[in-house]
mmCIF file of C-alpha atoms in Angstrom:
data_model
loop_
_atom_site.group_PDB
_atom_site.id
_atom_site.type_symbol
_atom_site.label_atom_id
_atom_site.label_comp_id
_atom_site.label_asym_id
_atom_site.label_seq_id
_atom_site.Cartn_x
_atom_site.Cartn_y
_atom_site.Cartn_z
ATOM 1 C CA UNK A 6 131.106 48.647 96.065
ATOM 2 C CA UNK A 7 134.011 50.649 97.144
ATOM 3 C CA UNK A 8 133.998 49.038 100.990
ATOM 4 C CA UNK A 9 133.934 45.643 99.195
ATOM 5 C CA UNK A 10 137.126 46.550 96.984
ATOM 6 C CA UNK A 11 138.833 48.317 99.828
ATOM 7 C CA UNK A 12 138.360 44.653 101.887
ATOM 8 C CA UNK A 13 139.708 42.817 99.177
ATOM 9 C CA UNK A 14 143.767 43.785 98.567
ATOM 10 C CA UNK A 15 143.793 41.304 95.709
ATOM 11 C CA UNK A 16 141.259 43.671 93.644
ATOM 12 C CA UNK A 17 142.873 47.141 93.127
ATOM 13 C CA UNK A 18 141.020 49.981 92.074
ATOM 14 C CA UNK A 19 141.953 50.751 88.455
ATOM 15 C CA UNK A 20 141.444 54.313 87.055
ATOM 16 C CA UNK A 21 143.371 53.258 83.641
ATOM 17 C CA UNK A 22 140.480 51.400 82.399
ATOM 18 C CA UNK A 23 137.890 53.814 83.715
ATOM 19 C CA UNK A 24 135.052 55.131 81.597
ATOM 20 C CA UNK A 25 134.723 58.670 83.167
ATOM 21 C CA UNK A 26 136.540 61.515 81.498
ATOM 22 C CA UNK A 27 135.708 63.749 84.457
ATOM 23 C CA UNK A 28 137.414 62.687 87.416
ATOM 24 C CA UNK A 29 136.522 63.022 91.297
ATOM 25 C CA UNK A 30 137.291 66.498 92.178
ATOM 26 C CA UNK A 31 140.187 67.090 94.425
ATOM 27 C CA UNK A 32 138.201 69.589 96.623
ATOM 28 C CA UNK A 33 135.606 67.144 97.679
ATOM 29 C CA UNK A 34 138.293 64.697 98.545
ATOM 30 C CA UNK A 35 139.392 66.907 101.405
ATOM 31 C CA UNK A 36 137.254 67.899 104.394
ATOM 32 C CA UNK A 37 136.282 71.468 104.583
ATOM 33 C CA UNK A 38 135.657 73.169 108.031
ATOM 34 C CA UNK A 39 133.092 76.135 108.105
ATOM 35 C CA UNK A 40 134.220 79.220 110.214
ATOM 36 C CA UNK A 41 132.261 80.540 112.975
ATOM 37 C CA UNK A 42 131.350 84.191 111.975
ATOM 38 C CA UNK A 43 129.474 86.868 113.964
ATOM 39 C CA UNK A 44 126.722 87.386 111.093
ATOM 40 C CA UNK A 45 125.501 91.118 112.027
ATOM 41 C CA UNK A 46 124.436 91.864 108.380
ATOM 42 C CA UNK A 47 120.773 92.034 106.884
ATOM 43 C CA UNK A 48 120.754 88.481 106.798
ATOM 44 C CA UNK A 49 120.845 85.533 107.621
ATOM 45 C CA UNK A 50 121.515 85.612 111.160
ATOM 46 C CA UNK A 51 123.480 83.354 113.359
ATOM 47 C CA UNK A 52 121.549 79.730 114.184
ATOM 48 C CA UNK A 53 121.512 79.370 118.005
ATOM 49 C CA UNK A 54 122.453 76.024 119.196
ATOM 50 C CA UNK A 55 118.713 74.546 119.790
ATOM 51 C CA UNK A 56 118.042 75.393 116.430
ATOM 52 C CA UNK A 57 120.631 73.879 114.876
ATOM 53 C CA UNK A 58 120.164 70.805 117.124
ATOM 54 C CA UNK A 59 116.652 70.119 116.081
ATOM 55 C CA UNK A 60 117.835 70.611 112.521
ATOM 56 C CA UNK A 61 120.173 67.548 112.814
ATOM 57 C CA UNK A 62 117.247 65.078 113.972
ATOM 58 C CA UNK A 63 117.183 62.158 112.312
ATOM 59 C CA UNK A 64 115.283 62.082 108.557
ATOM 60 C CA UNK A 65 111.752 61.431 108.226
ATOM 61 C CA UNK A 66 109.342 60.874 105.333
ATOM 62 C CA UNK A 67 107.809 64.045 104.135
ATOM 63 C CA UNK A 68 104.213 62.614 104.609
ATOM 64 C CA UNK A 69 104.886 60.662 107.760
ATOM 65 C CA UNK A 70 102.626 61.194 110.549
ATOM 66 C CA UNK A 71 105.419 62.798 112.553
ATOM 67 C CA UNK A 72 106.314 65.545 109.748
ATOM 68 C CA UNK A 73 102.583 66.315 109.469
ATOM 69 C CA UNK A 74 102.426 66.971 113.122
ATOM 70 C CA UNK A 75 105.399 69.321 113.108
ATOM 71 C CA UNK A 76 103.866 70.933 109.945
ATOM 72 C CA UNK A 77 100.530 71.634 112.046
ATOM 73 C CA UNK A 78 102.943 72.818 114.712
ATOM 74 C CA UNK A 79 104.460 75.351 112.348
ATOM 75 C CA UNK A 80 100.728 76.304 111.050
ATOM 76 C CA UNK A 81 100.409 77.406 114.763
ATOM 77 C CA UNK A 82 103.333 78.984 115.182
ATOM 78 C CA UNK A 83 103.086 81.155 112.186
ATOM 79 C CA UNK A 84 99.353 82.260 113.406
ATOM 80 C CA UNK A 85 101.064 83.250 116.639
ATOM 81 C CA UNK A 86 103.846 85.318 115.205
ATOM 82 C CA UNK A 87 101.345 86.960 112.550
ATOM 83 C CA UNK A 88 98.863 87.356 115.208
ATOM 84 C CA UNK A 89 96.073 85.749 112.534
ATOM 85 C CA UNK A 90 93.467 82.982 112.710
ATOM 86 C CA UNK A 91 93.788 82.413 109.168
ATOM 87 C CA UNK A 92 93.256 79.035 108.103
ATOM 88 C CA UNK A 93 95.352 79.560 104.800
ATOM 89 C CA UNK A 94 98.517 79.461 106.957
ATOM 90 C CA UNK A 95 101.780 77.688 105.646
ATOM 91 C CA UNK A 96 105.442 77.456 104.869
ATOM 92 C CA UNK A 97 106.455 77.884 101.522
ATOM 93 C CA UNK A 98 109.722 75.711 100.563
ATOM 94 C CA UNK A 99 112.194 78.288 99.251
ATOM 95 C CA UNK A 100 113.416 81.552 100.777
ATOM 96 C CA UNK A 101 111.720 84.981 101.139
ATOM 97 C CA UNK A 102 111.557 85.506 97.325
ATOM 98 C CA UNK A 103 109.674 82.082 96.757
ATOM 99 C CA UNK A 104 106.948 83.433 99.267
ATOM 100 C CA UNK A 105 106.814 86.841 97.200
ATOM 101 C CA UNK A 106 106.347 84.734 94.175
ATOM 102 C CA UNK A 107 103.573 82.750 95.743
ATOM 103 C CA UNK A 108 101.570 85.860 96.884
ATOM 104 C CA UNK A 109 101.745 87.406 93.330
ATOM 105 C CA UNK A 110 101.643 84.223 91.355
ATOM 106 C CA UNK A 111 98.354 82.864 92.890
ATOM 107 C CA UNK A 112 96.835 86.647 93.460
ATOM 108 C CA UNK A 113 97.327 88.249 90.235
ATOM 109 C CA UNK A 114 96.321 87.451 86.391
ATOM 110 C CA UNK A 115 97.546 88.543 83.399
ATOM 111 C CA UNK A 116 96.602 92.129 82.370
ATOM 112 C CA UNK A 117 95.401 92.877 85.972
ATOM 113 C CA UNK A 118 96.267 95.938 87.664
ATOM 114 C CA UNK A 119 98.465 95.771 90.809
ATOM 115 C CA UNK A 120 100.219 98.680 92.582
ATOM 116 C CA UNK A 121 103.462 98.479 94.115
ATOM 117 C CA UNK A 122 105.134 100.752 96.541
ATOM 118 C CA UNK A 123 108.850 101.391 95.829
ATOM 119 C CA UNK A 124 110.668 102.507 98.880
ATOM 120 C CA UNK A 125 113.574 100.099 98.349
ATOM 121 C CA UNK A 126 114.862 97.115 96.484
ATOM 122 C CA UNK A 127 111.830 94.703 97.505
ATOM 123 C CA UNK A 128 109.267 96.957 95.925
ATOM 124 C CA UNK A 129 111.689 96.932 92.922
ATOM 125 C CA UNK A 130 111.815 92.964 93.209
ATOM 126 C CA UNK A 131 108.053 92.661 93.477
ATOM 127 C CA UNK A 132 107.163 94.907 90.446
ATOM 128 C CA UNK A 133 109.750 92.773 88.171
ATOM 129 C CA UNK A 134 107.549 89.757 89.300
ATOM 130 C CA UNK A 135 104.154 90.966 88.645
ATOM 131 C CA UNK A 136 105.690 92.430 85.380
ATOM 132 C CA UNK A 137 106.725 89.139 84.168
ATOM 133 C CA UNK A 138 103.080 87.438 84.594
ATOM 134 C CA UNK A 139 101.668 90.079 82.556
ATOM 135 C CA UNK A 140 100.263 92.248 85.188
ATOM 136 C CA UNK A 141 99.791 96.313 84.553
ATOM 137 C CA UNK A 142 102.508 96.958 87.326
ATOM 138 C CA UNK A 143 101.701 100.703 88.574
ATOM 139 C CA UNK A 144 104.374 102.220 91.020
ATOM 140 C CA UNK A 145 104.784 104.770 93.702
ATOM 141 C CA UNK A 146 108.079 105.533 94.377
ATOM 142 C CA UNK A 147 109.811 107.637 97.272
ATOM 143 C CA UNK A 148 113.491 108.273 98.306
ATOM 144 C CA UNK A 149 115.286 105.928 99.957
ATOM 145 C CA UNK A 150 114.841 106.263 103.794
ATOM 146 C CA UNK A 151 111.499 107.492 103.381
ATOM 147 C CA UNK A 152 108.002 106.163 103.470
ATOM 148 C CA UNK A 153 104.605 107.167 102.281
ATOM 149 C CA UNK A 154 101.721 108.582 103.721
ATOM 150 C CA UNK A 155 98.003 107.005 104.054
ATOM 151 C CA UNK A 156 96.907 109.705 101.584
ATOM 152 C CA UNK A 157 99.665 109.335 99.314
ATOM 153 C CA UNK A 158 98.976 105.436 99.097
ATOM 154 C CA UNK A 159 94.866 106.518 98.934
ATOM 155 C CA UNK A 160 95.337 108.657 96.074
ATOM 156 C CA UNK A 161 97.539 105.883 94.113
ATOM 157 C CA UNK A 162 94.696 102.908 95.020
ATOM 158 C CA UNK A 163 91.726 105.622 93.638
ATOM 159 C CA UNK A 164 93.934 106.320 90.453
ATOM 160 C CA UNK A 165 95.130 102.694 89.488
ATOM 161 C CA UNK A 166 92.340 100.432 90.927
ATOM 162 C CA UNK A 167 94.533 97.661 91.390
ATOM 163 C CA UNK A 168 93.856 94.166 92.811
ATOM 164 C CA UNK A 169 96.695 94.050 94.874
ATOM 165 C CA UNK A 170 98.839 96.484 96.745
ATOM 166 C CA UNK A 171 102.260 95.421 97.810
ATOM 167 C CA UNK A 172 104.077 97.003 100.933
ATOM 168 C CA UNK A 173 107.443 96.344 102.378
ATOM 169 C CA UNK A 174 107.152 96.253 106.146
ATOM 170 C CA UNK A 175 110.704 96.222 106.938
ATOM 171 C CA UNK A 176 112.815 97.550 104.093
ATOM 172 C CA UNK A 177 116.079 96.067 104.744
ATOM 173 C CA UNK A 178 117.834 98.217 102.177
ATOM 174 C CA UNK A 179 117.165 101.275 103.397
ATOM 175 C CA UNK A 180 116.378 100.628 107.282
ATOM 176 C CA UNK A 181 112.819 102.071 107.170
ATOM 177 C CA UNK A 182 110.152 100.198 109.177
ATOM 178 C CA UNK A 183 106.932 101.542 107.165
ATOM 179 C CA UNK A 184 103.817 102.352 109.027
ATOM 180 C CA UNK A 185 100.855 99.756 108.688
ATOM 181 C CA UNK A 186 97.923 101.214 110.431
ATOM 182 C CA UNK A 187 95.137 102.268 108.358
ATOM 183 C CA UNK A 188 96.184 100.894 104.977
ATOM 184 C CA UNK A 189 94.430 97.615 105.127
ATOM 185 C CA UNK A 190 91.180 99.840 105.459
ATOM 186 C CA UNK A 191 92.105 101.884 102.659
ATOM 187 C CA UNK A 192 92.856 98.791 100.397
ATOM 188 C CA UNK A 193 89.549 97.095 101.166
ATOM 189 C CA UNK A 194 87.570 100.512 100.378
ATOM 190 C CA UNK A 195 88.639 100.103 96.760
ATOM 191 C CA UNK A 196 88.531 96.447 96.483
ATOM 192 C CA UNK A 197 91.910 95.372 96.643
ATOM 193 C CA UNK A 198 94.106 92.898 98.423
ATOM 194 C CA UNK A 199 96.927 94.116 100.688
ATOM 195 C CA UNK A 200 100.355 92.295 100.398
ATOM 196 C CA UNK A 201 103.056 92.987 103.091
ATOM 197 C CA UNK A 202 106.689 91.783 102.930
ATOM 198 C CA UNK A 203 107.729 91.383 106.771
ATOM 199 C CA UNK A 204 110.801 89.384 105.895
ATOM 200 C CA UNK A 205 113.403 91.665 107.926
ATOM 201 C CA UNK A 206 110.724 92.997 110.421
ATOM 202 C CA UNK A 207 108.799 90.006 111.618
ATOM 203 C CA UNK A 208 109.275 89.270 115.339
ATOM 204 C CA UNK A 209 111.316 92.271 115.874
ATOM 205 C CA UNK A 210 108.455 94.852 115.202
ATOM 206 C CA UNK A 211 104.858 95.024 115.950
ATOM 207 C CA UNK A 212 102.402 93.493 113.205
ATOM 208 C CA UNK A 213 98.907 92.365 113.347
ATOM 209 C CA UNK A 214 97.708 90.700 110.512
ATOM 210 C CA UNK A 215 94.224 90.373 111.003
ATOM 211 C CA UNK A 216 93.447 93.709 113.024
ATOM 212 C CA UNK A 217 95.435 95.582 110.524
ATOM 213 C CA UNK A 218 93.657 94.293 107.625
ATOM 214 C CA UNK A 219 96.497 92.684 105.894
ATOM 215 C CA UNK A 220 95.239 90.029 103.384
ATOM 216 C CA UNK A 221 98.849 88.293 102.460
ATOM 217 C CA UNK A 222 101.863 88.288 104.840
ATOM 218 C CA UNK A 223 104.759 86.796 104.663
ATOM 219 C CA UNK A 224 108.533 86.553 106.239
ATOM 220 C CA UNK A 225 111.669 84.321 105.904
ATOM 221 C CA UNK A 226 113.274 81.905 108.459
ATOM 222 C CA UNK A 227 116.510 83.262 108.658
ATOM 223 C CA UNK A 228 116.289 86.741 109.917
ATOM 224 C CA UNK A 229 114.837 87.324 113.574
ATOM 225 C CA UNK A 230 113.577 83.775 113.580
ATOM 226 C CA UNK A 231 117.270 82.586 113.319
ATOM 227 C CA UNK A 232 116.521 79.451 111.603
ATOM 228 C CA UNK A 233 118.513 78.411 108.303
ATOM 229 C CA UNK A 234 117.073 79.840 104.994
ATOM 230 C CA UNK A 235 114.844 78.160 102.879
ATOM 231 C CA UNK A 236 111.535 78.255 104.843
ATOM 232 C CA UNK A 237 109.148 81.143 103.911
ATOM 233 C CA UNK A 238 106.166 81.740 106.513
ATOM 234 C CA UNK A 239 103.210 82.927 104.520
ATOM 235 C CA UNK A 240 99.304 83.669 105.255
ATOM 236 C CA UNK A 241 96.325 84.185 103.298
ATOM 237 C CA UNK A 242 92.862 86.055 104.459
ATOM 238 C CA UNK A 243 89.680 84.517 103.397
ATOM 239 C CA UNK A 244 89.439 87.617 100.812
ATOM 240 C CA UNK A 245 92.904 86.586 99.609
ATOM 241 C CA UNK A 246 91.854 83.114 99.254
ATOM 242 C CA UNK A 247 88.202 84.197 97.461
ATOM 243 C CA UNK A 248 90.226 85.659 94.575
ATOM 244 C CA UNK A 249 92.845 83.266 94.437
ATOM 245 C CA UNK A 250 90.084 80.096 94.211
ATOM 246 C CA UNK A 251 87.915 81.874 91.306
ATOM 247 C CA UNK A 252 90.793 82.661 89.068
ATOM 248 C CA UNK A 253 89.939 82.464 85.099
ATOM 249 C CA UNK A 254 93.379 80.949 84.679
ATOM 250 C CA UNK A 255 96.076 78.523 86.639
ATOM 251 C CA UNK A 256 98.839 80.295 88.437
ATOM 252 C CA UNK A 257 102.142 80.518 86.181
ATOM 253 C CA UNK A 258 103.926 78.392 88.834
ATOM 254 C CA UNK A 259 103.020 74.601 89.112
ATOM 255 C CA UNK A 260 105.354 74.599 92.543
ATOM 256 C CA UNK A 261 103.764 77.674 94.179
ATOM 257 C CA UNK A 262 100.078 76.950 93.037
ATOM 258 C CA UNK A 263 98.319 77.660 96.384
ATOM 259 C CA UNK A 264 95.713 74.831 95.354
ATOM 260 C CA UNK A 265 98.603 72.530 96.063
ATOM 261 C CA UNK A 266 100.049 73.878 98.470
ATOM 262 C CA UNK A 267 96.838 74.331 100.476
ATOM 263 C CA UNK A 268 96.531 70.312 100.228
ATOM 264 C CA UNK A 269 100.101 69.520 101.087
ATOM 265 C CA UNK A 270 99.654 71.690 104.307
ATOM 266 C CA UNK A 271 96.432 70.571 105.353
ATOM 267 C CA UNK A 272 94.386 73.977 104.996
ATOM 268 C CA UNK A 273 91.937 72.989 102.479
ATOM 269 C CA UNK A 274 89.960 70.665 104.666
ATOM 270 C CA UNK A 275 90.191 67.598 102.871
ATOM 271 C CA UNK A 276 91.404 64.114 104.946
ATOM 272 C CA UNK A 277 93.993 63.066 102.853
ATOM 273 C CA UNK A 278 97.485 65.258 101.767
ATOM 274 C CA UNK A 279 98.378 64.658 98.269
ATOM 275 C CA UNK A 280 102.190 64.610 97.298
ATOM 276 C CA UNK A 281 102.853 67.526 95.711
ATOM 277 C CA UNK A 282 106.863 68.117 96.340
ATOM 278 C CA UNK A 283 109.209 66.868 98.896
ATOM 279 C CA UNK A 284 109.507 69.700 101.448
ATOM 280 C CA UNK A 285 112.773 70.807 103.242
ATOM 281 C CA UNK A 286 112.005 68.289 106.208
ATOM 282 C CA UNK A 287 114.913 68.969 108.164
ATOM 283 C CA UNK A 288 114.302 72.734 107.507
ATOM 284 C CA UNK A 289 111.010 72.273 108.777
ATOM 285 C CA UNK A 290 112.214 70.885 112.355
ATOM 286 C CA UNK A 291 114.711 74.016 112.508
ATOM 287 C CA UNK A 292 111.613 76.378 111.721
ATOM 288 C CA UNK A 293 109.583 74.710 114.386
ATOM 289 C CA UNK A 294 111.904 74.831 116.967
ATOM 290 C CA UNK A 295 112.632 78.725 115.844
ATOM 291 C CA UNK A 296 108.929 79.460 116.225
ATOM 292 C CA UNK A 297 108.817 77.253 119.803
ATOM 293 C CA UNK A 298 111.595 80.038 120.891
ATOM 294 C CA UNK A 299 109.547 83.079 119.831
ATOM 295 C CA UNK A 300 106.595 81.613 121.535
ATOM 296 C CA UNK A 301 108.402 80.936 124.502
ATOM 297 C CA UNK A 302 110.056 84.253 124.594
ATOM 298 C CA UNK A 303 106.585 86.356 123.708
ATOM 299 C CA UNK A 304 106.025 88.833 120.800
ATOM 300 C CA UNK A 305 105.628 91.758 122.880
ATOM 301 C CA UNK A 306 108.877 90.845 124.676
ATOM 302 C CA UNK A 307 110.529 90.115 121.305
ATOM 303 C CA UNK A 308 109.671 93.652 120.093
ATOM 304 C CA UNK A 309 110.827 95.337 122.880
ATOM 305 C CA UNK A 310 114.203 93.393 123.034
ATOM 306 C CA UNK A 311 114.694 94.845 119.422
ATOM 307 C CA UNK A 312 113.366 98.265 120.154
ATOM 308 C CA UNK A 313 115.846 98.371 123.190
ATOM 309 C CA UNK A 314 118.856 96.891 121.600
ATOM 310 C CA UNK A 315 118.615 99.165 118.539
ATOM 311 C CA UNK A 316 117.995 102.176 120.558
ATOM 312 C CA UNK A 317 121.293 101.499 122.287
ATOM 313 C CA UNK A 318 122.927 101.272 119.090
ATOM 314 C CA UNK A 319 121.783 104.175 117.833
ATOM 315 C CA UNK A 320 123.213 106.024 120.718
ATOM 316 C CA UNK A 321 126.446 104.398 120.619
ATOM 317 C CA UNK A 322 126.747 105.468 116.750
ATOM 318 C CA UNK A 323 125.810 109.070 117.454
ATOM 319 C CA UNK A 324 128.232 109.254 120.266
ATOM 320 C CA UNK A 325 130.804 108.182 117.787
ATOM 321 C CA UNK A 326 129.804 110.992 115.626
ATOM 322 C CA UNK A 327 128.216 108.593 112.941
ATOM 323 C CA UNK A 328 124.642 109.425 111.328
ATOM 324 C CA UNK A 329 121.993 107.395 110.768
ATOM 325 C CA UNK A 330 120.490 107.227 107.340
ATOM 326 C CA UNK A 331 116.692 107.170 108.226
ATOM 327 C CA UNK A 332 115.943 110.680 109.669
ATOM 328 C CA UNK A 333 112.606 109.934 111.298
ATOM 329 C CA UNK A 334 113.304 107.954 114.715
ATOM 330 C CA UNK A 335 109.841 106.234 114.405
ATOM 331 C CA UNK A 336 110.539 105.083 111.036
ATOM 332 C CA UNK A 337 113.982 103.083 111.985
ATOM 333 C CA UNK A 338 113.669 99.410 111.470
ATOM 334 C CA UNK A 339 114.788 97.839 114.755
ATOM 335 C CA UNK A 340 116.377 94.837 113.226
ATOM 336 C CA UNK A 341 118.509 96.442 110.520
ATOM 337 C CA UNK A 342 120.225 99.941 111.005
ATOM 338 C CA UNK A 343 121.367 101.930 108.131
ATOM 339 C CA UNK A 344 124.526 104.113 108.740
ATOM 340 C CA UNK A 345 125.424 106.799 106.379
ATOM 341 C CA UNK A 346 128.690 105.843 104.795
ATOM 342 C CA UNK A 347 131.234 107.688 106.781
ATOM 343 C CA UNK A 348 132.372 110.684 104.131
ATOM 344 C CA UNK A 349 135.946 109.892 102.852
ATOM 345 C CA UNK A 350 135.931 106.009 103.311
ATOM 346 C CA UNK A 351 135.397 103.427 101.171
ATOM 347 C CA UNK A 352 132.511 101.334 102.316
ATOM 348 C CA UNK A 353 134.195 98.067 101.130
ATOM 349 C CA UNK A 354 137.303 98.775 102.894
ATOM 350 C CA UNK A 355 135.541 99.087 106.174
ATOM 351 C CA UNK A 356 133.504 95.827 105.663
ATOM 352 C CA UNK A 357 136.398 94.065 104.495
ATOM 353 C CA UNK A 358 138.620 95.181 107.674
ATOM 354 C CA UNK A 359 135.819 94.704 109.893
ATOM 355 C CA UNK A 360 135.506 90.834 108.552
ATOM 356 C CA UNK A 361 139.181 90.129 108.495
ATOM 357 C CA UNK A 362 139.941 91.762 111.738
ATOM 358 C CA UNK A 363 136.940 90.981 114.039
ATOM 359 C CA UNK A 364 135.278 88.028 112.254
ATOM 360 C CA UNK A 365 132.036 90.244 112.135
ATOM 361 C CA UNK A 366 129.783 90.471 108.970
ATOM 362 C CA UNK A 367 128.191 93.835 108.180
ATOM 363 C CA UNK A 368 127.110 94.989 104.734
ATOM 364 C CA UNK A 369 126.851 97.739 102.444
ATOM 365 C CA UNK A 370 124.004 99.481 100.693
ATOM 366 C CA UNK A 371 121.726 97.606 98.339
ATOM 367 C CA UNK A 372 119.810 98.498 95.533
ATOM 368 C CA UNK A 373 118.979 102.459 95.949
ATOM 369 C CA UNK A 374 121.018 102.538 99.013
ATOM 370 C CA UNK A 375 124.509 101.046 97.478
ATOM 371 C CA UNK A 376 127.257 103.265 98.289
ATOM 372 C CA UNK A 377 125.146 105.504 100.434
ATOM 373 C CA UNK A 378 125.155 103.329 103.744
ATOM 374 C CA UNK A 379 126.364 100.747 105.892
ATOM 375 C CA UNK A 380 123.856 97.884 107.312
ATOM 376 C CA UNK A 381 124.081 96.012 110.460
ATOM 377 C CA UNK A 382 121.404 93.826 111.523
ATOM 378 C CA UNK A 383 120.843 92.848 115.085
ATOM 379 C CA UNK A 384 118.136 90.170 114.882
ATOM 380 C CA UNK A 385 116.823 87.356 117.258
ATOM 381 C CA UNK A 386 119.701 85.780 119.234
ATOM 382 C CA UNK A 387 121.816 88.472 117.656
ATOM 383 C CA UNK A 388 119.947 91.520 119.330
ATOM 384 C CA UNK A 389 121.829 91.928 122.434
ATOM 385 C CA UNK A 390 123.764 94.907 123.841
ATOM 386 C CA UNK A 391 126.820 92.973 124.209
ATOM 387 C CA UNK A 392 127.168 92.524 120.206
ATOM 388 C CA UNK A 393 126.324 96.244 119.933
ATOM 389 C CA UNK A 394 129.409 96.774 121.810
ATOM 390 C CA UNK A 395 131.087 94.581 119.830
ATOM 391 C CA UNK A 396 130.203 96.124 116.847
ATOM 392 C CA UNK A 397 130.984 99.564 117.882
ATOM 393 C CA UNK A 398 134.308 98.657 118.727
ATOM 394 C CA UNK A 399 134.919 97.259 115.255
ATOM 395 C CA UNK A 400 133.498 100.103 113.551
ATOM 396 C CA UNK A 401 135.907 102.335 115.556
ATOM 397 C CA UNK A 402 138.836 100.271 114.968
ATOM 398 C CA UNK A 403 137.810 100.082 111.451
ATOM 399 C CA UNK A 404 137.706 103.932 111.290
ATOM 400 C CA UNK A 405 141.154 104.214 112.964
ATOM 401 C CA UNK A 406 143.002 101.827 110.364
ATOM 402 C CA UNK A 407 141.243 102.192 107.098
ATOM 403 C CA UNK A 408 142.120 104.949 104.618
ATOM 404 C CA UNK A 409 140.352 108.209 104.650
ATOM 405 C CA UNK A 410 140.883 110.355 101.706
ATOM 406 C CA UNK A 411 140.181 113.998 102.130
ATOM 407 C CA UNK A 412 136.723 115.219 101.630
#
């Protein structure tokens, strides 16, 4: 219509007779240029050109044969990244929070006991989600920067007899990489499903879903995988599926109901996929490409890269006189480093100065670490020693120019 009107000078566009009470917003009538920034916070991470190009390919229908083929590629890529042969492997349409809700909403019914390990904000979030659906939520809580022994976990399993135990593998709010070995066996000993959040660690630290007895594992697309936010890989073991598909009640969420998602992703063995929702098609292009890069790189090479770069970063910080928040070196998350907030400085001034003068994003604490730490994320393509040198230079500059009060 507007093209026709523009082509006909004898038919001017009139606003005086318009029935609209809200005019076109002026901000949308001007172009907007997104600046380039170095995203060295806890996520999202920078998207490399190869993944951006993949996401810019032509739109397909959500059930076209090519889209289904892409979805099948994604399932294979997730199985590799998770080190699992689970048939029930897919990507939730949404961020990591959507995968967290998908895991909890499908496995837990109202009145059932769950056990949540809270050693940062993600345990707090999981506990709230379980509480909202009427579960009996039990928690074990440790101080920020710490983790649990297997003995402590077993004592809680024996005490609360939960149907589900939640643990964060890479706690991005505190910088802790939690040990996983042996916990799956303990959960199964007490007839409990083992749910692991590996949003901040997947691809950057070793995890073996099948070997470690993990029943449900999920991650996000925007961390080590370097894809845009909006897709969340997740996988369910046969034990988890048995509980889910023998529920007495339907899951509280239609959108996250695994019986629908299983069919949509071709995980249920049925010959035809039914319409459930319109998935983020271009996001799937990006996710497929990110998983292809991980497969080409190799998991073990990716783990080593993140470990080596993190150790290089930690040495540089210590040479500057800065302290690492996580004392146990083995428990330091290689993808997100937590630095003790420099005494006498306002952390917001430091992060603001670095953003303004170096075009680099780093973050303050979150949840239990708020006000205590600075957080620096080096994930996927961002995990390089050259980027470490940039960050160390920016930190040194900030500490030189930001106001320091007497401690």
